[in-house]
Amino acid sequence: MTSLDYQPPPLPPTMRPAVPVTAIIAWVIVGFLAVIIPILNHVGQRYDPESAAPQPGRVDVAFQMSGQYILGAARNLPDSKEELIKTLESQAQTPSQKEAAHILRRAATELPATTQPATQPTTQPTFFDSGDNLDLAAHPWFAALRSPGPERDAALKKADRMFVIVLVLTFAGLLILAIGVALGVTAIILLATRWLQPQYGRPQGPVGVYIEAFALYLVLFLGGSIAVSLLLPDVPMVAKVLPLGVLVLFAAAWPLIRGVTWQTYSRNVGLHAGKGVFTEIGTGIVGYLACLPLLGISLLFVMLLQKFAQQQTSHPIVNEIGQGNPLGLLILAAVFAPIAEEVMFRGLLHTHLRRRLGIFLSALISGLIFAAIHPQGWIAIPTLLTIACILSLLREWRGSLIAPTTAHAMNNGVVVTMLIIVSRL
């Protein structure tokens, strides 16, 4: 037997590198929160529908916008009227929402397909029964439908405008989706011919400290959010969340506190300029557009789930639209959330996972945790998981966090901007 044939015996268990106890504890915390949070959200929404309703005195923006679109579509597409109305009725959970859906059904059934001239508002019938269950503060648009006069005319015009806006946005979305398909096919060809090379490098040094930091983030941020909501229930979402940035910053700095050098930390987590800030921003935009077909497929799947489960999904920020400062909401959605979540998920968590796992398994695990802790509920998990995996692939492609953060900001910013514009028309 030559020396080349010799294989050293495996190390005994006592001599193998041990997983740090702190990392094991951190994973227990992360796993527990990733399981319990969606369960609590689902149970709360199913058995206590009022918990998903907006705060007293605030407009139920999500339900109102659904009603406006459905009435506008019913007036312009009479053949689809019944199916559209049933969609809104399936969304109604609280007594006030059910009363609002009843009002919309009567409006779609008894009012003409076009708005009456302003000189003849009194010829329109008064069709509501009692309206005792309608929360006027939460559903002012539905309340305006109940009686003849200029208010009803204005409400009908808003429904028609909403229908047109949705059509325009749909066509614009299809155009952007076509661009995304072209970019996606191009990306596949470039990957197959090895013109595109991933810039991500395997983490250096111990990685247990990164999962510690991620677990610390979940505990501090979620605990801080609950505490602020209990102590200051009437404070707008922006005022509740933005101050929690101090907790996020502390969690992000945990590896440095534990002794990791800035050079190693910035390389591992992706806090560097990559090939240049503007280059990374550009690749983030292009990469997001190229992955839009995947996002579109996930949205179709979520729509099927909503129809099957007779349940709708939305982010709580929707009911903040029109209630306060739109600039603050835009900063929260398109600046604070992308930076904080990319550092935590595609930075700390991804770094820990990639030490032992491959690209796709790391993206899947971090994506499932990302989707689970969001408040949209289990129905939205396919779309949230798809977004998270797209961002992880961008991190792998570029190495730096700038590209996934740009894509994340683009996704959130476009959605919130459209909601703000539509709610104020």
mmCIF file of N, CA and C in Angstrom, residues 45-46 48-50 52-54 60-71 82-102 104 139 141-142 302-303 305-307 309-314 318-319 379:
data_model
loop_
_atom_site.group_PDB
_atom_site.id
_atom_site.type_symbol
_atom_site.label_atom_id
_atom_site.label_comp_id
_atom_site.label_asym_id
_atom_site.label_seq_id
_atom_site.Cartn_x
_atom_site.Cartn_y
_atom_site.Cartn_z
ATOM 1 N N GLN A 45 -57.063 35.925 12.944
ATOM 2 C CA GLN A 45 -57.924 36.405 11.862
ATOM 3 C C GLN A 45 -59.147 35.516 11.675
ATOM 4 N N ARG A 46 -59.007 34.220 12.000
ATOM 5 C CA ARG A 46 -60.130 33.307 11.771
ATOM 6 C C ARG A 46 -61.171 33.391 12.884
ATOM 7 N N ASP A 48 -61.146 35.763 15.459
ATOM 8 C CA ASP A 48 -61.398 37.123 15.924
ATOM 9 C C ASP A 48 -61.209 38.074 14.750
ATOM 10 N N PRO A 49 -62.187 38.112 13.819
ATOM 11 C CA PRO A 49 -62.042 38.949 12.635
ATOM 12 C C PRO A 49 -61.800 40.415 12.960
ATOM 13 N N GLU A 50 -62.287 40.879 14.116
ATOM 14 C CA GLU A 50 -62.089 42.277 14.471
ATOM 15 C C GLU A 50 -60.606 42.600 14.633
ATOM 16 N N ALA A 52 -58.228 41.902 12.710
ATOM 17 C CA ALA A 52 -57.650 42.289 11.424
ATOM 18 C C ALA A 52 -58.215 43.604 10.909
ATOM 19 N N ALA A 53 -59.227 44.129 11.570
ATOM 20 C CA ALA A 53 -59.845 45.381 11.147
ATOM 21 C C ALA A 53 -58.961 46.560 11.539
ATOM 22 N N PRO A 54 -59.110 47.698 10.857
ATOM 23 C CA PRO A 54 -58.320 48.870 11.218
ATOM 24 C C PRO A 54 -58.717 49.389 12.586
ATOM 25 N N ASP A 60 -61.218 51.754 6.640
ATOM 26 C CA ASP A 60 -60.835 50.404 6.227
ATOM 27 C C ASP A 60 -60.451 50.480 4.746
ATOM 28 N N VAL A 61 -59.220 50.953 4.495
ATOM 29 C CA VAL A 61 -58.792 51.298 3.144
ATOM 30 C C VAL A 61 -58.805 50.088 2.219
ATOM 31 N N ALA A 62 -58.281 48.966 2.679
ATOM 32 C CA ALA A 62 -58.188 47.784 1.820
ATOM 33 C C ALA A 62 -59.568 47.327 1.353
ATOM 34 N N PHE A 63 -60.520 47.252 2.277
ATOM 35 C CA PHE A 63 -61.865 46.801 1.921
ATOM 36 C C PHE A 63 -62.567 47.844 1.044
ATOM 37 N N GLN A 64 -62.345 49.123 1.338
ATOM 38 C CA GLN A 64 -62.972 50.183 0.555
ATOM 39 C C GLN A 64 -62.465 50.179 -0.880
ATOM 40 N N MET A 65 -61.149 50.007 -1.077
ATOM 41 C CA MET A 65 -60.611 49.978 -2.431
ATOM 42 C C MET A 65 -61.120 48.766 -3.200
ATOM 43 N N SER A 66 -61.268 47.629 -2.525
ATOM 44 C CA SER A 66 -61.848 46.450 -3.181
ATOM 45 C C SER A 66 -63.277 46.736 -3.620
ATOM 46 N N GLY A 67 -64.040 47.388 -2.731
ATOM 47 C CA GLY A 67 -65.418 47.720 -3.071
ATOM 48 C C GLY A 67 -65.511 48.676 -4.241
ATOM 49 N N GLN A 68 -64.646 49.673 -4.272
ATOM 50 C CA GLN A 68 -64.668 50.639 -5.374
ATOM 51 C C GLN A 68 -64.376 49.962 -6.708
ATOM 52 N N TYR A 69 -63.366 49.108 -6.723
ATOM 53 C CA TYR A 69 -63.053 48.418 -7.977
ATOM 54 C C TYR A 69 -64.198 47.489 -8.387
ATOM 55 N N ILE A 70 -64.740 46.743 -7.428
ATOM 56 C CA ILE A 70 -65.784 45.767 -7.761
ATOM 57 C C ILE A 70 -67.043 46.460 -8.264
ATOM 58 N N LEU A 71 -67.431 47.568 -7.644
ATOM 59 C CA LEU A 71 -68.614 48.279 -8.140
ATOM 60 C C LEU A 71 -68.341 48.876 -9.519
ATOM 61 N N GLU A 82 -72.409 39.397 -10.691
ATOM 62 C CA GLU A 82 -72.672 38.519 -9.553
ATOM 63 C C GLU A 82 -71.377 37.930 -8.991
ATOM 64 N N GLU A 83 -70.504 37.481 -9.859
ATOM 65 C CA GLU A 83 -69.237 36.902 -9.397
ATOM 66 C C GLU A 83 -68.390 37.941 -8.673
ATOM 67 N N LEU A 84 -68.397 39.175 -9.174
ATOM 68 C CA LEU A 84 -67.623 40.244 -8.544
ATOM 69 C C LEU A 84 -68.158 40.555 -7.145
ATOM 70 N N ILE A 85 -69.473 40.634 -7.030
ATOM 71 C CA ILE A 85 -70.075 40.957 -5.733
ATOM 72 C C ILE A 85 -69.795 39.850 -4.720
ATOM 73 N N LYS A 86 -69.869 38.612 -5.153
ATOM 74 C CA LYS A 86 -69.573 37.499 -4.244
ATOM 75 C C LYS A 86 -68.128 37.550 -3.758
ATOM 76 N N THR A 87 -67.240 38.081 -4.592
ATOM 77 C CA THR A 87 -65.846 38.228 -4.177
ATOM 78 C C THR A 87 -65.737 39.153 -2.977
ATOM 79 N N LEU A 88 -66.437 40.282 -3.032
ATOM 80 C CA LEU A 88 -66.394 41.216 -1.899
ATOM 81 C C LEU A 88 -67.080 40.614 -0.678
ATOM 82 N N GLU A 89 -68.186 39.921 -0.896
ATOM 83 C CA GLU A 89 -68.885 39.306 0.240
ATOM 84 C C GLU A 89 -68.024 38.254 0.928
ATOM 85 N N SER A 90 -67.189 37.562 0.159
ATOM 86 C CA SER A 90 -66.297 36.571 0.771
ATOM 87 C C SER A 90 -65.196 37.239 1.584
ATOM 88 N N GLN A 91 -64.859 38.490 1.253
ATOM 89 C CA GLN A 91 -63.843 39.223 2.000
ATOM 90 C C GLN A 91 -64.388 39.783 3.310
ATOM 91 N N ALA A 92 -65.694 39.989 3.383
ATOM 92 C CA ALA A 92 -66.304 40.628 4.553
ATOM 93 C C ALA A 92 -66.221 39.712 5.768
ATOM 94 N N GLN A 93 -65.609 40.191 6.838
ATOM 95 C CA GLN A 93 -65.452 39.418 8.061
ATOM 96 C C GLN A 93 -66.213 40.038 9.233
ATOM 97 N N THR A 94 -66.110 41.333 9.393
ATOM 98 C CA THR A 94 -66.758 42.001 10.526
ATOM 99 C C THR A 94 -68.195 42.362 10.164
ATOM 100 N N PRO A 95 -69.046 42.628 11.172
ATOM 101 C CA PRO A 95 -70.425 43.055 10.871
ATOM 102 C C PRO A 95 -70.475 44.305 9.999
ATOM 103 N N SER A 96 -69.563 45.252 10.233
ATOM 104 C CA SER A 96 -69.552 46.466 9.429
ATOM 105 C C SER A 96 -69.190 46.176 7.980
ATOM 106 N N GLN A 97 -68.235 45.283 7.760
ATOM 107 C CA GLN A 97 -67.863 44.923 6.395
ATOM 108 C C GLN A 97 -69.006 44.189 5.691
ATOM 109 N N LYS A 98 -69.711 43.336 6.417
ATOM 110 C CA LYS A 98 -70.842 42.622 5.815
ATOM 111 C C LYS A 98 -71.960 43.587 5.435
ATOM 112 N N GLU A 99 -72.188 44.590 6.287
ATOM 113 C CA GLU A 99 -73.186 45.605 5.960
ATOM 114 C C GLU A 99 -72.755 46.406 4.729
ATOM 115 N N ALA A 100 -71.453 46.720 4.650
ATOM 116 C CA ALA A 100 -70.935 47.450 3.497
ATOM 117 C C ALA A 100 -71.092 46.632 2.217
ATOM 118 N N ALA A 101 -70.825 45.318 2.297
ATOM 119 C CA ALA A 101 -70.993 44.455 1.131
ATOM 120 C C ALA A 101 -72.457 44.387 0.707
ATOM 121 N N HIS A 102 -73.358 44.409 1.688
ATOM 122 C CA HIS A 102 -74.796 44.410 1.383
ATOM 123 C C HIS A 102 -75.177 45.697 0.641
ATOM 124 N N LEU A 104 -73.208 47.519 -1.206
ATOM 125 C CA LEU A 104 -72.656 47.474 -2.557
ATOM 126 C C LEU A 104 -73.485 46.576 -3.470
ATOM 127 N N HIS A 139 -66.024 53.042 6.936
ATOM 128 C CA HIS A 139 -66.532 52.812 5.576
ATOM 129 C C HIS A 139 -67.307 54.016 5.044
ATOM 130 N N TRP A 141 -67.052 55.592 2.173
ATOM 131 C CA TRP A 141 -67.447 55.489 0.772
ATOM 132 C C TRP A 141 -68.714 54.659 0.633
ATOM 133 N N PHE A 142 -68.827 53.566 1.372
ATOM 134 C CA PHE A 142 -70.041 52.751 1.332
ATOM 135 C C PHE A 142 -71.229 53.546 1.879
ATOM 136 N N VAL A 302 -51.344 32.589 -5.550
ATOM 137 C CA VAL A 302 -51.978 33.191 -4.376
ATOM 138 C C VAL A 302 -53.439 33.528 -4.664
ATOM 139 N N MET A 303 -53.731 34.001 -5.868
ATOM 140 C CA MET A 303 -55.116 34.299 -6.238
ATOM 141 C C MET A 303 -55.975 33.039 -6.198
ATOM 142 N N LEU A 305 -55.378 30.437 -4.281
ATOM 143 C CA LEU A 305 -55.525 30.120 -2.864
ATOM 144 C C LEU A 305 -56.614 30.982 -2.224
ATOM 145 N N GLN A 306 -56.633 32.266 -2.565
ATOM 146 C CA GLN A 306 -57.647 33.163 -2.012
ATOM 147 C C GLN A 306 -59.049 32.719 -2.415
ATOM 148 N N LYS A 307 -59.193 32.322 -3.668
ATOM 149 C CA LYS A 307 -60.507 31.874 -4.130
ATOM 150 C C LYS A 307 -60.914 30.579 -3.455
ATOM 151 N N ALA A 309 -59.795 29.396 -0.482
ATOM 152 C CA ALA A 309 -59.950 29.557 0.964
ATOM 153 C C ALA A 309 -60.983 30.606 1.336
ATOM 154 N N GLN A 310 -61.524 31.318 0.339
ATOM 155 C CA GLN A 310 -62.496 32.382 0.615
ATOM 156 C C GLN A 310 -61.911 33.390 1.620
ATOM 157 N N GLN A 311 -60.666 33.764 1.387
ATOM 158 C CA GLN A 311 -59.973 34.656 2.313
ATOM 159 C C GLN A 311 -59.028 35.541 1.519
ATOM 160 N N GLN A 312 -58.958 36.820 1.898
ATOM 161 C CA GLN A 312 -58.082 37.758 1.236
ATOM 162 C C GLN A 312 -56.862 38.034 2.105
ATOM 163 N N THR A 313 -55.816 38.556 1.470
ATOM 164 C CA THR A 313 -54.605 38.869 2.205
ATOM 165 C C THR A 313 -54.132 40.269 1.854
ATOM 166 N N SER A 314 -53.650 40.990 2.850
ATOM 167 C CA SER A 314 -53.084 42.314 2.619
ATOM 168 C C SER A 314 -52.181 42.656 3.784
ATOM 169 N N VAL A 318 -51.570 48.830 4.281
ATOM 170 C CA VAL A 318 -52.609 49.284 3.356
ATOM 171 C C VAL A 318 -53.614 50.165 4.081
ATOM 172 N N ASN A 319 -53.986 49.787 5.307
ATOM 173 C CA ASN A 319 -54.960 50.573 6.061
ATOM 174 C C ASN A 319 -54.353 51.841 6.647
ATOM 175 N N ILE A 379 -51.674 32.645 3.258
ATOM 176 C CA ILE A 379 -52.017 32.669 1.839
ATOM 177 C C ILE A 379 -50.955 33.403 1.021
#
